[in-house]
Coordinates of C-alpha atoms in Angstrom, one line a residue:
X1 CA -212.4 161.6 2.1
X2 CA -212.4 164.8 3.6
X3 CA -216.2 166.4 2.9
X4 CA -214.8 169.7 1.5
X5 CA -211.4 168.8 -0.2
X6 CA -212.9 170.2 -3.0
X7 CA -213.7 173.6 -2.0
X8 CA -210.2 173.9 -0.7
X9 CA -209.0 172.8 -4.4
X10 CA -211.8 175.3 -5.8
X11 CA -210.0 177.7 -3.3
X12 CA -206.2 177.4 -4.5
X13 CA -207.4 177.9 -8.0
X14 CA -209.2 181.0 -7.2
X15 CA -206.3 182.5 -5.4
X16 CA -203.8 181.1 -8.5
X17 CA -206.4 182.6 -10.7
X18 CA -206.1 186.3 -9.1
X19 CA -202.5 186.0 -8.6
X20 CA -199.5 188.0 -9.4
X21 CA -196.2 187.0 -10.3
X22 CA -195.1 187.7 -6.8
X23 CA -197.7 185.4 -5.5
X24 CA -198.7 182.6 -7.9
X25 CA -196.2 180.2 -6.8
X26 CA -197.8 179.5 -3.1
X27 CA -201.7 178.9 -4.9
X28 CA -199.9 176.4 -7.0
X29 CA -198.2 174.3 -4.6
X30 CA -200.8 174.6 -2.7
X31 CA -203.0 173.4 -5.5
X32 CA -200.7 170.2 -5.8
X33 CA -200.3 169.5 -2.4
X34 CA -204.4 169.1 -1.6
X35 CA -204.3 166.9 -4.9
X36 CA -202.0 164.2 -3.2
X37 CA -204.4 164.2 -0.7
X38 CA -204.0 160.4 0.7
X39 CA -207.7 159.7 -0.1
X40 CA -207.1 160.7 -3.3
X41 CA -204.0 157.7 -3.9
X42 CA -205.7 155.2 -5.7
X43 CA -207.5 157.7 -8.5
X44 CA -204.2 159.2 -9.1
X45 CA -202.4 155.7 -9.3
X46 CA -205.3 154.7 -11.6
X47 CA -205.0 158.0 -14.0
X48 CA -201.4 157.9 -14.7
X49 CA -200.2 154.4 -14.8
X50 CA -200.0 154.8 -18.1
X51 CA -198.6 158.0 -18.9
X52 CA -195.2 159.6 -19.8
X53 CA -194.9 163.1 -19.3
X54 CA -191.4 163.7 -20.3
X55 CA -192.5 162.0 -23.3
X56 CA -195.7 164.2 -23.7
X57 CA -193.7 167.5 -23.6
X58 CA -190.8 166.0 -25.8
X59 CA -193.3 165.9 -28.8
X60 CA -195.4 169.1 -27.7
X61 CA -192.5 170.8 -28.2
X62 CA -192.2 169.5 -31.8
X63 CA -195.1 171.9 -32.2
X64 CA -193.7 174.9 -32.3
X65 CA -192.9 176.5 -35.3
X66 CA -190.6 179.9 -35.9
X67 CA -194.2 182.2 -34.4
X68 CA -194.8 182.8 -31.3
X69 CA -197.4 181.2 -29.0
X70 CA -197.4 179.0 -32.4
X71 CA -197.1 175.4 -30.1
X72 CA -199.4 173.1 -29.1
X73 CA -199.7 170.6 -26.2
X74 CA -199.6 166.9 -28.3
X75 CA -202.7 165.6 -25.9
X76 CA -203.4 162.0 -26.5
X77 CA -207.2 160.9 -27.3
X78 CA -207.9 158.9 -24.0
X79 CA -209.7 161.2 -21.9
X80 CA -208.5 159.4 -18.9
X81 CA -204.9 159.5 -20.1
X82 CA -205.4 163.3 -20.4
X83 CA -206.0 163.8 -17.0
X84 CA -203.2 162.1 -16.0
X85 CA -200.6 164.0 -17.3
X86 CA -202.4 166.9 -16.6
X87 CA -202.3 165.7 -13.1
X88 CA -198.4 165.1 -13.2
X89 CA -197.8 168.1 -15.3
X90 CA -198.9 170.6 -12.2
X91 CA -197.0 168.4 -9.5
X92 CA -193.9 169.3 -11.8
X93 CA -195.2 172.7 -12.6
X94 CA -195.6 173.1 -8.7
X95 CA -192.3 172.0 -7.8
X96 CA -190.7 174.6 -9.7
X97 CA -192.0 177.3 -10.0
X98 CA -189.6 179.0 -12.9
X99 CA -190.4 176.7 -15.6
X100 CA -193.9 177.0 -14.2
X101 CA -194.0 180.0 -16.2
X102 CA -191.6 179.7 -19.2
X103 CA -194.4 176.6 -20.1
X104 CA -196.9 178.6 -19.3
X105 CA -195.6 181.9 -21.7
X106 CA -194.4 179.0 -24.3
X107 CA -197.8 176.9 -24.4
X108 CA -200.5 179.5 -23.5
X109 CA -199.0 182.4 -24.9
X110 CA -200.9 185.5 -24.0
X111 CA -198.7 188.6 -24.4
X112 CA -195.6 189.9 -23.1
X113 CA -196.8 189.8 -19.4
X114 CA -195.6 186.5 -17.7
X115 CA -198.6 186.4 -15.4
X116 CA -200.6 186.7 -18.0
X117 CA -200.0 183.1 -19.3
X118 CA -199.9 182.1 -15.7
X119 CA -203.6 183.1 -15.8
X120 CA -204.4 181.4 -19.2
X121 CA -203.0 178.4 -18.4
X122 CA -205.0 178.8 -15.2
X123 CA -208.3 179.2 -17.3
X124 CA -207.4 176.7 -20.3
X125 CA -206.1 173.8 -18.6
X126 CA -206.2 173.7 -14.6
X127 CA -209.7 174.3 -14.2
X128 CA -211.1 172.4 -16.5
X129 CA -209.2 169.5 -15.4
X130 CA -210.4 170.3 -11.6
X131 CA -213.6 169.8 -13.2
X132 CA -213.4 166.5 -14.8
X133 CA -211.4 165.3 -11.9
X134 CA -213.8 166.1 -9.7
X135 CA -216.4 163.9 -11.4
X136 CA -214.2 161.4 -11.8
X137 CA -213.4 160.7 -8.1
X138 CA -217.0 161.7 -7.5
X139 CA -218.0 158.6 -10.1
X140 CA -215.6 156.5 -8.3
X141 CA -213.4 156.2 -11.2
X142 CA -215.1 156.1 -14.4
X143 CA -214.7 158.4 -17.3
X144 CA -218.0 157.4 -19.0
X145 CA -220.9 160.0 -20.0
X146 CA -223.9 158.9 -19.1
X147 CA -227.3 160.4 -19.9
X148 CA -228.4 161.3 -16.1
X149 CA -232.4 161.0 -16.1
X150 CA -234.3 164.2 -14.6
X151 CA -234.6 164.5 -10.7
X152 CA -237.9 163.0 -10.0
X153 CA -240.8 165.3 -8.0
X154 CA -242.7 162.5 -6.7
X155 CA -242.7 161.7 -3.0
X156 CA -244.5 158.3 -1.7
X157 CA -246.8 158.8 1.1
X158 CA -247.5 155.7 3.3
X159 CA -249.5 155.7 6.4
X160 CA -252.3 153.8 8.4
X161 CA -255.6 155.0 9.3
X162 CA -254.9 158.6 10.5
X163 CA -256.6 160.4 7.0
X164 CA -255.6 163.5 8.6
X165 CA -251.9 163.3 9.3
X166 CA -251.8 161.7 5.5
X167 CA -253.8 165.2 4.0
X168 CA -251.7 167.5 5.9
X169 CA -248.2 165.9 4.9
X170 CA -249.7 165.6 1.3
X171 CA -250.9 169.1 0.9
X172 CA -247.8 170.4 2.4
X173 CA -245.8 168.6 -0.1
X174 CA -248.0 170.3 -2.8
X175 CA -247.2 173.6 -1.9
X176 CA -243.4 173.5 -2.0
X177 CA -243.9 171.8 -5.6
X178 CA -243.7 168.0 -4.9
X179 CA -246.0 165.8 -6.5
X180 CA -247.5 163.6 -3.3
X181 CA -247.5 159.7 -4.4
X182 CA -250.2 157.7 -2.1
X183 CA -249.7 154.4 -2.6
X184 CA -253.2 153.4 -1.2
X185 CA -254.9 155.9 -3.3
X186 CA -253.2 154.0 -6.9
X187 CA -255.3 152.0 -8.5
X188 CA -255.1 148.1 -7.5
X189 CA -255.7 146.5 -11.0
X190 CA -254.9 143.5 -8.8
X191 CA -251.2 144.7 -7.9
X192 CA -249.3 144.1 -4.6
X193 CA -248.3 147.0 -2.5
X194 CA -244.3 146.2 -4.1
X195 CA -245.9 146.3 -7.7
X196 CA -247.6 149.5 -7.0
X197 CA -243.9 150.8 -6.3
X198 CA -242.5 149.5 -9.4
X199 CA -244.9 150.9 -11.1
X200 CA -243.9 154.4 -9.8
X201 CA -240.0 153.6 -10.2
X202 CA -239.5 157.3 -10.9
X203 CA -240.0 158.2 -7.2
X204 CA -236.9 158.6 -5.1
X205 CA -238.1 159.4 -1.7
X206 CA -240.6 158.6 1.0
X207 CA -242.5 159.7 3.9
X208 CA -243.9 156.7 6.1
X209 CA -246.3 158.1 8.8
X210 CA -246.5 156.2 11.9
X211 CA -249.9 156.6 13.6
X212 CA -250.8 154.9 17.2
X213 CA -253.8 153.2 15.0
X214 CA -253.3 149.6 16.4
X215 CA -252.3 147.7 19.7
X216 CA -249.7 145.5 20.8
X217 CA -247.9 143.6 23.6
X218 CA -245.6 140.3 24.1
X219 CA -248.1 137.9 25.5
X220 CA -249.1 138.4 28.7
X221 CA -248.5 142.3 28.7
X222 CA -250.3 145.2 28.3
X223 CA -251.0 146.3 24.9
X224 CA -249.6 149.9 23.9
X225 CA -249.9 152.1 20.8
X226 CA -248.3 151.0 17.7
X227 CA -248.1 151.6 14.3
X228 CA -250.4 149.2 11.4
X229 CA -248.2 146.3 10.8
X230 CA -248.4 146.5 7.3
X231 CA -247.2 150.4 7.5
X232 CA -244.0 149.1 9.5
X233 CA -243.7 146.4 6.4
X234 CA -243.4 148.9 3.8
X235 CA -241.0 150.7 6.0
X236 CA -238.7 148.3 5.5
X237 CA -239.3 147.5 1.9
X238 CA -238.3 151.5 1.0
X239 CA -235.3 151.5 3.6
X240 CA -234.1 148.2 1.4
X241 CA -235.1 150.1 -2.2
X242 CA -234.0 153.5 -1.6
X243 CA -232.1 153.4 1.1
X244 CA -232.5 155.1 4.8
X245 CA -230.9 158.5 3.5
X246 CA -233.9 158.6 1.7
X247 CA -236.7 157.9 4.2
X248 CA -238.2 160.1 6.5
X249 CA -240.3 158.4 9.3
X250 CA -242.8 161.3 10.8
X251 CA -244.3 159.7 14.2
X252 CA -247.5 160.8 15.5
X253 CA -248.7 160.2 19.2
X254 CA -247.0 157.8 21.7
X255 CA -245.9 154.5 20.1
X256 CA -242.8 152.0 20.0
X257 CA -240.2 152.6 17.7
X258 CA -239.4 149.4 16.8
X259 CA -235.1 148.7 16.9
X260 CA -234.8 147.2 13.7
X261 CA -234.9 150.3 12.4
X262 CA -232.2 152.0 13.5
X263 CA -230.3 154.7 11.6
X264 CA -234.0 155.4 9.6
X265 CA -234.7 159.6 10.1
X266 CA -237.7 160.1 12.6
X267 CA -239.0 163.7 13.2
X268 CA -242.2 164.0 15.6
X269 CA -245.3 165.3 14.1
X270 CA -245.8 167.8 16.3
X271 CA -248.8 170.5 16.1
X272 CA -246.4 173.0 15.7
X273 CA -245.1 171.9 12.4
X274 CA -241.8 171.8 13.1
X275 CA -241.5 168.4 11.6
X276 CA -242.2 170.7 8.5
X277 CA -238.7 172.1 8.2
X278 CA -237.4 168.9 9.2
X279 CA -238.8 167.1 6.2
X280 CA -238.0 169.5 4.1
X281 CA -234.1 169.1 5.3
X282 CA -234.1 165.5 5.0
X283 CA -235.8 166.2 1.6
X284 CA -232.9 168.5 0.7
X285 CA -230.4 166.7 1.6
X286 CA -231.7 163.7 -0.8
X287 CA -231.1 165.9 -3.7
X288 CA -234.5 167.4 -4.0
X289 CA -234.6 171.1 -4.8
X290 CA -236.1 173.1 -1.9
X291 CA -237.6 176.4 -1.6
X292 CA -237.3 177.6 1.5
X293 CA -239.7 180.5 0.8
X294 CA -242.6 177.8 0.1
X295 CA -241.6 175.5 3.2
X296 CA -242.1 178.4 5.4
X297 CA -245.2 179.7 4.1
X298 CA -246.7 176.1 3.9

């Protein structure tokens, strides 16, 4: 799906928001044209296979009484259902334009001014829909509320023998307010390394630091730097837990990056501390809330 499909819906209901009566019709096709999107098919297939619009506005209409701005729109109780015929209800709202706003004036009466229920219908029913649609298709098509558990602070550290490179990269995650894990500073009571990170299950990132402490060579060569083979274990165990988007490999010295793990993020630590921003990014973009202020004063 296109990254910022969207924004561009945000977009056409902003403009249909701030529109006049000369001008609403082109935010509102617009509107309807971005939500047939072809990566959108299947979520609108799935939202109104069961709906009837014609049959929705037949008994709105059965609403109205003799007062005006007296009728209601008859919505079912299924959420999902809801959506759907709001999602057909702009496609036909879209495609003209003139009953566009006699439904509008009718349903979301607001005065005498026909852009004004333009604009209340705008408020009322098109954005909020934009809303729940949104995290529908974001949910990948469920329409359950779930109670989402708050964004954890806690960052693992895991490194080899280099106490230095692990005191920098845990003090600097200390200043822009993260909460440093080390996993060979918890406890043992006995535990594996993999029961250690159980036992932190809150923790959503890490930061594995990959120090020349050990040597290495196919036999018969000539041993080169590497990393502890136990850091380069753990490696792999949080690229298989949490995933690569959410492990950041900083690499100290000259050693071999081993290939099975391509695709993992690794940012030199260099004594310049640029790998400080680039942590901080990676950290970012893994749903951690940065301040930028604190990374640069770190």
């Amino acid at each position: 799906m296109a990254q910022d499909i969207f924004g561009e819906i945000n977009n056409a209901v902003l403009d249909l928001q701030n529109s006049q009566l000369q001008t609403y019709e082109r935010p509102l096709k617009k509107l309807a044209q971005l939500l047939r999107n072809a990566d959108l098919e299947l979520y609108n297939e799935e939202l109104t296979k069961e709906v009837d619009l014609d049959t929705f506005i037949a008994e709105s209409e059965k609403t109205g009484g003799g007062m005006v701005g007296s009728a209601q729109l008859a919505w079912p109780d299924d959420h999902k259902k809801t959506m759907g015929l709001t999602l057909l209800l702009i496609e036909k709202l879209a495609n003209d334009p003139s009953y566009a706003t006699n439904f509008s004036h009718h349903f979301f009466y607001s005065g005498r001014k026909i852009i004004a229920g333009i604009h209340a219908l705008t408020g009322q029913l098109i954005i909020p829909f934009v809303r729940d649609y949104k995290n529908y298709v974001q949910s990948k098509g469920s329409t359950e509320t779930v109670l989402k558990s708050p964004f954890s602070r806690k960052v693992f550290i895991v490194h080899g023998h280099d106490d230095g490179a692990r005191e920098t990269v845990a003090r600097f995650l200390e200043r822009i307010g993260l909460e440093a894990v080390i996993l060979h500073e918890q406890a043992n009571q006995g535990r594996t390394i993999i029961e250690k990170v159980v036992a932190n299950s809150d923790v959503g990132f890490a930061v594995v630091l990959l120090t020349p402490d050990d040597e290495g060579c196919v036999k018969g060569g000539t041993p080169e730097p590497r990393a502890r083979q136990n850091v380069l274990l753990e490696l792999g165990y949080f690229i298989g837990r949490l995933g690569r988007d959410k492990v950041c490999a900083l690499k100290r010295g000259a050693l071999e990056i081993p290939s099975d793990f391509a695709g993992v993020v690794w940012e030199t630590m260099d004594s310049n501390a640029g790998w400080k921003q680039a942590l901080a990014r990676e950290l970012e973009a893994a749903g951690h809330s940065i301040d930028w202020n604190k990374v640069m004063r770190a």
